[in-house]
PDB file of C-alpha atoms in Angstrom:
ATOM      1  CA  MET A   1      27.850   2.010  -9.391  1.00 81.00           C
ATOM      2  CA  LYS A   2      28.302  -0.913 -11.279  1.00 82.00           C
ATOM      3  CA  LEU A   3      24.866  -2.257 -12.965  1.00 81.00           C
ATOM      4  CA  THR A   4      24.026  -5.768 -15.482  1.00 83.00           C
ATOM      5  CA  ILE A   5      20.762  -6.671 -16.489  1.00 83.00           C
ATOM      6  CA  GLU A   6      20.989 -10.094 -17.798  1.00 86.00           C
ATOM      7  CA  GLU A   7      17.859 -11.473 -20.261  1.00 87.00           C
ATOM      8  CA  ASN A   8      17.255 -14.842 -20.268  1.00 86.00           C
ATOM      9  CA  LYS A   9      13.659 -16.143 -21.250  1.00 86.00           C
ATOM     10  CA  SER A  10      13.494 -19.573 -19.268  1.00 87.00           C
ATOM     11  CA  PHE A  11      14.176 -16.920 -15.729  1.00 83.00           C
ATOM     12  CA  LEU A  12      10.651 -17.554 -14.576  1.00 81.00           C
ATOM     13  CA  GLU A  13      11.062 -15.255 -11.757  1.00 78.00           C
ATOM     14  CA  PRO A  14      13.531 -11.257 -11.903  1.00 80.00           C
ATOM     15  CA  ASN A  15      16.733 -12.202 -10.053  1.00 83.00           C
ATOM     16  CA  VAL A  16      18.246  -8.740  -7.918  1.00 83.00           C
ATOM     17  CA  ILE A  17      21.740  -9.658  -6.780  1.00 87.00           C
ATOM     18  CA  ILE A  18      23.506  -6.530  -4.570  1.00 87.00           C
ATOM     19  CA  LYS A  19      26.744  -7.874  -4.670  1.00 89.00           C
ATOM     20  CA  CYS A  20      29.206  -4.632  -2.722  1.00 89.00           C
ATOM     21  CA  ALA A  21      32.094  -4.399   0.263  1.00 91.00           C
ATOM     22  CA  PHE A  22      29.573  -3.068   2.743  1.00 91.00           C
ATOM     23  CA  VAL A  23      25.899  -1.834   3.048  1.00 89.00           C
ATOM     24  CA  ASN A  24      25.257   2.190   2.726  1.00 90.00           C
ATOM     25  CA  GLU A  25      22.509   4.198   2.312  1.00 85.00           C
ATOM     26  CA  GLU A  26      22.958   4.070  -1.487  1.00 85.00           C
ATOM     27  CA  VAL A  27      22.249   0.142  -1.170  1.00 84.00           C
ATOM     28  CA  ASN A  28      19.592   1.006   1.575  1.00 81.00           C
ATOM     29  CA  LYS A  29      17.415   2.883  -1.241  1.00 80.00           C
ATOM     30  CA  ILE A  30      17.706   0.095  -4.037  1.00 82.00           C
ATOM     31  CA  VAL A  31      16.741  -2.714  -1.585  1.00 79.00           C
ATOM     32  CA  ASN A  32      14.111  -0.626  -0.593  1.00 73.00           C
ATOM     33  CA  ALA A  33      12.998   0.203  -3.905  1.00 74.00           C
ATOM     34  CA  VAL A  34      13.397  -2.805  -5.524  1.00 75.00           C
ATOM     35  CA  ASN A  35      10.345  -3.963  -1.712  1.00 68.00           C
ATOM     36  CA  ALA A  36       7.929  -1.165  -2.805  1.00 64.00           C
ATOM     37  CA  CYS A  37       7.854  -3.170  -6.058  1.00 66.00           C
ATOM     38  CA  GLN A  38       6.739  -6.052  -4.588  1.00 70.00           C
ATOM     39  CA  LYS A  39       4.594  -5.660  -1.827  1.00 81.00           C
ATOM     40  CA  LYS A  40       1.230  -5.055  -2.373  1.00 87.00           C
ATOM     41  CA  PHE A  41      -2.105  -3.540  -0.661  1.00 89.00           C
ATOM     42  CA  ALA A  42      -5.336  -5.454  -0.856  1.00 91.00           C
ATOM     43  CA  GLY A  43      -7.697  -3.240  -1.472  1.00 93.00           C
ATOM     44  CA  VAL A  44     -11.739  -2.823  -2.505  1.00 94.00           C
ATOM     45  CA  TYR A  45     -13.392  -1.502  -5.756  1.00 95.00           C
ATOM     46  CA  GLU A  46     -16.908  -1.480  -6.903  1.00 94.00           C
ATOM     47  CA  GLY A  47     -17.307  -4.896  -5.127  1.00 92.00           C
ATOM     48  CA  LYS A  48     -14.370  -6.408  -6.027  1.00 93.00           C
ATOM     49  CA  LYS A  49     -11.364  -6.788  -4.164  1.00 92.00           C
ATOM     50  CA  PHE A  50      -8.249  -6.015  -6.220  1.00 93.00           C
ATOM     51  CA  TYR A  51      -4.090  -6.689  -5.644  1.00 91.00           C
ATOM     52  CA  ILE A  52      -2.838  -2.943  -5.946  1.00 92.00           C
ATOM     53  CA  PRO A  53       1.508  -2.061  -6.076  1.00 90.00           C
ATOM     54  CA  LEU A  54       3.002   0.352  -3.667  1.00 89.00           C
ATOM     55  CA  GLU A  55       4.554   2.018  -6.094  1.00 89.00           C
ATOM     56  CA  ASP A  56       1.321   2.941  -8.003  1.00 93.00           C
ATOM     57  CA  ILE A  57      -0.614   4.171  -4.476  1.00 94.00           C
ATOM     58  CA  TYR A  58      -0.495   8.398  -3.910  1.00 95.00           C
ATOM     59  CA  PHE A  59      -2.209   8.853  -0.527  1.00 95.00           C
ATOM     60  CA  PHE A  60      -3.825   6.241   2.434  1.00 96.00           C
ATOM     61  CA  GLU A  61      -6.892   8.836   4.071  1.00 96.00           C
ATOM     62  CA  SER A  62      -8.784   7.242   6.653  1.00 95.00           C
ATOM     63  CA  LEU A  63     -12.367   8.878   6.360  1.00 94.00           C
ATOM     64  CA  GLU A  64     -15.281   7.728   8.266  1.00 91.00           C
ATOM     65  CA  ASP A  65     -13.724   4.891  10.226  1.00 91.00           C
ATOM     66  CA  LYS A  66     -13.259   3.231   7.001  1.00 95.00           C
ATOM     67  CA  THR A  67      -9.505   4.176   4.817  1.00 96.00           C
ATOM     68  CA  PHE A  68      -9.104   4.197   1.049  1.00 97.00           C
ATOM     69  CA  MET A  69      -5.736   4.276  -0.714  1.00 95.00           C
ATOM     70  CA  TYR A  70      -5.591   6.718  -3.830  1.00 95.00           C
ATOM     71  CA  THR A  71      -3.816   5.730  -7.444  1.00 94.00           C
ATOM     72  CA  ALA A  72      -4.070   7.822 -10.705  1.00 91.00           C
ATOM     73  CA  SER A  73      -6.804   7.053 -11.670  1.00 88.00           C
ATOM     74  CA  ALA A  74      -9.270   5.393  -8.680  1.00 93.00           C
ATOM     75  CA  VAL A  75      -9.981   4.736  -5.647  1.00 95.00           C
ATOM     76  CA  TYR A  76     -10.792   1.969  -3.442  1.00 97.00           C
ATOM     77  CA  GLU A  77     -11.619   1.335   0.338  1.00 96.00           C
ATOM     78  CA  CYS A  78      -8.100  -0.319   2.021  1.00 94.00           C
ATOM     79  CA  GLU A  79      -9.369  -3.554   5.298  1.00 90.00           C
ATOM     80  CA  HIS A  80      -6.256  -1.950   6.936  1.00 92.00           C
ATOM     81  CA  ARG A  81      -5.824   1.151   9.770  1.00 93.00           C
ATOM     82  CA  LEU A  82      -3.384   4.374   9.282  1.00 93.00           C
ATOM     83  CA  TYR A  83      -1.383   3.772  12.624  1.00 92.00           C
ATOM     84  CA  GLU A  84      -1.129  -0.221  11.150  1.00 92.00           C
ATOM     85  CA  ILE A  85      -0.397   1.178   7.337  1.00 92.00           C
ATOM     86  CA  GLU A  86       1.953   3.377   8.397  1.00 90.00           C
ATOM     87  CA  LYS A  87       4.087   0.134  10.739  1.00 88.00           C
ATOM     88  CA  LEU A  88       3.903  -1.665   7.120  1.00 86.00           C
ATOM     89  CA  ILE A  89       5.121   0.466   4.779  1.00 87.00           C
ATOM     90  CA  TYR A  90       7.530   2.165   7.749  1.00 83.00           C
ATOM     91  CA  GLY A  91      11.164   2.772   5.631  1.00 78.00           C
ATOM     92  CA  PHE A  92       9.558   3.431   1.870  1.00 82.00           C
ATOM     93  CA  SER A  93       9.048   6.488   0.118  1.00 87.00           C
ATOM     94  CA  PHE A  94       5.694   6.830   2.893  1.00 91.00           C
ATOM     95  CA  CYS A  95       5.335   9.826   5.488  1.00 92.00           C
ATOM     96  CA  ARG A  96       2.949  10.960   7.465  1.00 93.00           C
ATOM     97  CA  VAL A  97       1.113  14.512   6.946  1.00 94.00           C
ATOM     98  CA  SER A  98      -1.945  14.424   9.050  1.00 93.00           C
ATOM     99  CA  LYS A  99      -3.862  12.446  12.300  1.00 93.00           C
ATOM    100  CA  GLN A 100      -5.960  11.666   7.421  1.00 94.00           C
ATOM    101  CA  ALA A 101      -3.566  10.766   5.834  1.00 96.00           C
ATOM    102  CA  ILE A 102      -0.204   9.579   4.458  1.00 95.00           C
ATOM    103  CA  VAL A 103       1.957  10.393   1.416  1.00 95.00           C
ATOM    104  CA  ASN A 104       3.710   8.552  -1.609  1.00 94.00           C
ATOM    105  CA  ILE A 105       6.320  11.517  -1.621  1.00 92.00           C
ATOM    106  CA  LYS A 106       6.932  10.198  -5.233  1.00 91.00           C
ATOM    107  CA  LYS A 107       3.993  11.587  -5.887  1.00 93.00           C
ATOM    108  CA  ILE A 108       4.081  15.421  -4.920  1.00 91.00           C
ATOM    109  CA  GLU A 109       4.278  17.271  -7.679  1.00 90.00           C
ATOM    110  CA  HIS A 110       5.015  20.646  -5.343  1.00 88.00           C
ATOM    111  CA  ILE A 111       4.327  21.765  -2.313  1.00 89.00           C
ATOM    112  CA  LYS A 112       2.924  25.197  -1.240  1.00 89.00           C
ATOM    113  CA  PRO A 113       2.886  26.769   2.126  1.00 89.00           C
ATOM    114  CA  GLN A 114      -0.099  27.880   3.720  1.00 86.00           C
ATOM    115  CA  LEU A 115      -2.168  29.207   6.743  1.00 81.00           C
ATOM    116  CA  ASN A 116      -0.900  28.634  10.708  1.00 82.00           C
ATOM    117  CA  GLY A 117       2.423  27.212  10.171  1.00 82.00           C
ATOM    118  CA  ARG A 118       0.492  24.717   7.196  1.00 88.00           C
ATOM    119  CA  PHE A 119       1.235  23.163   3.873  1.00 90.00           C
ATOM    120  CA  GLU A 120      -0.972  22.002   0.317  1.00 91.00           C
ATOM    121  CA  ALA A 121       1.093  18.864  -1.320  1.00 91.00           C
ATOM    122  CA  SER A 122       0.244  18.593  -4.766  1.00 91.00           C
ATOM    123  CA  LEU A 123       0.409  15.436  -6.114  1.00 92.00           C
ATOM    124  CA  ASP A 124       0.778  14.617 -10.480  1.00 90.00           C
ATOM    125  CA  ASN A 125      -2.329  13.178 -10.674  1.00 88.00           C
ATOM    126  CA  GLY A 126      -4.361  17.196  -9.871  1.00 89.00           C
ATOM    127  CA  LEU A 127      -5.436  15.820  -6.753  1.00 91.00           C
ATOM    128  CA  ARG A 128      -4.232  17.699  -3.345  1.00 92.00           C
ATOM    129  CA  GLN A 129      -3.307  16.627   0.819  1.00 92.00           C
ATOM    130  CA  ILE A 130      -3.309  19.228   3.566  1.00 92.00           C
ATOM    131  CA  VAL A 131       0.689  18.743   5.289  1.00 92.00           C
ATOM    132  CA  ASN A 132      -0.628  19.887   9.504  1.00 92.00           C
ATOM    133  CA  ARG A 133       2.829  21.555  10.711  1.00 88.00           C
ATOM    134  CA  HIS A 134       3.267  18.608  13.046  1.00 90.00           C
ATOM    135  CA  TYR A 135       4.382  16.649  10.120  1.00 91.00           C
ATOM    136  CA  VAL A 136       5.745  19.063   8.141  1.00 87.00           C
ATOM    137  CA  ALA A 137      10.016  18.370   9.768  1.00 86.00           C
ATOM    138  CA  ASP A 138       9.486  14.809   8.699  1.00 86.00           C
ATOM    139  CA  LEU A 139       8.751  15.425   5.171  1.00 84.00           C
ATOM    140  CA  ARG A 140      11.345  17.580   4.310  1.00 82.00           C
ATOM    141  CA  ARG A 141      13.899  15.454   5.867  1.00 83.00           C
ATOM    142  CA  MET A 142      12.097  12.288   3.633  1.00 82.00           C
ATOM    143  CA  PHE A 143      12.224  14.877   1.011  1.00 75.00           C
ATOM    144  CA  GLU A 144      16.147  15.266   1.500  1.00 75.00           C
ATOM    145  CA  SER A 145      16.518  11.850   1.357  1.00 73.00           C
ATOM    146  CA  LEU A 146      15.179  10.798  -1.910  1.00 69.00           C
TER     147      LEU A 146
END
């Protein structure tokens, strides 16, 4: 693969052009990475609304009829339900790990087995999420495709 970066002060915003003979898995990964940089989720923190880039979100969690998104330094309340988020982020590096959580697999530091076929995912910000046994196969599949 050849990569060329052209820097010019007259450009108003970055412009990504992919030239290829055909679209394959490698090209799709590049497209997904570029799209992830542009996608943002609205979240409320201390009464203020913020727009958080998808790549900065560690996981989404549903607790007591509210949905939260966790970043390295803060927890934001999100206006979407988990099933809506799952549809909005389909194709990105997020995986459902339980009925209550969707995790960014790029933020997982390591995974270790627990009792009853479950796993514990330790994230690089120190937080942990339990991976329900019903979602372990999906998580493994996504790791292999990274």
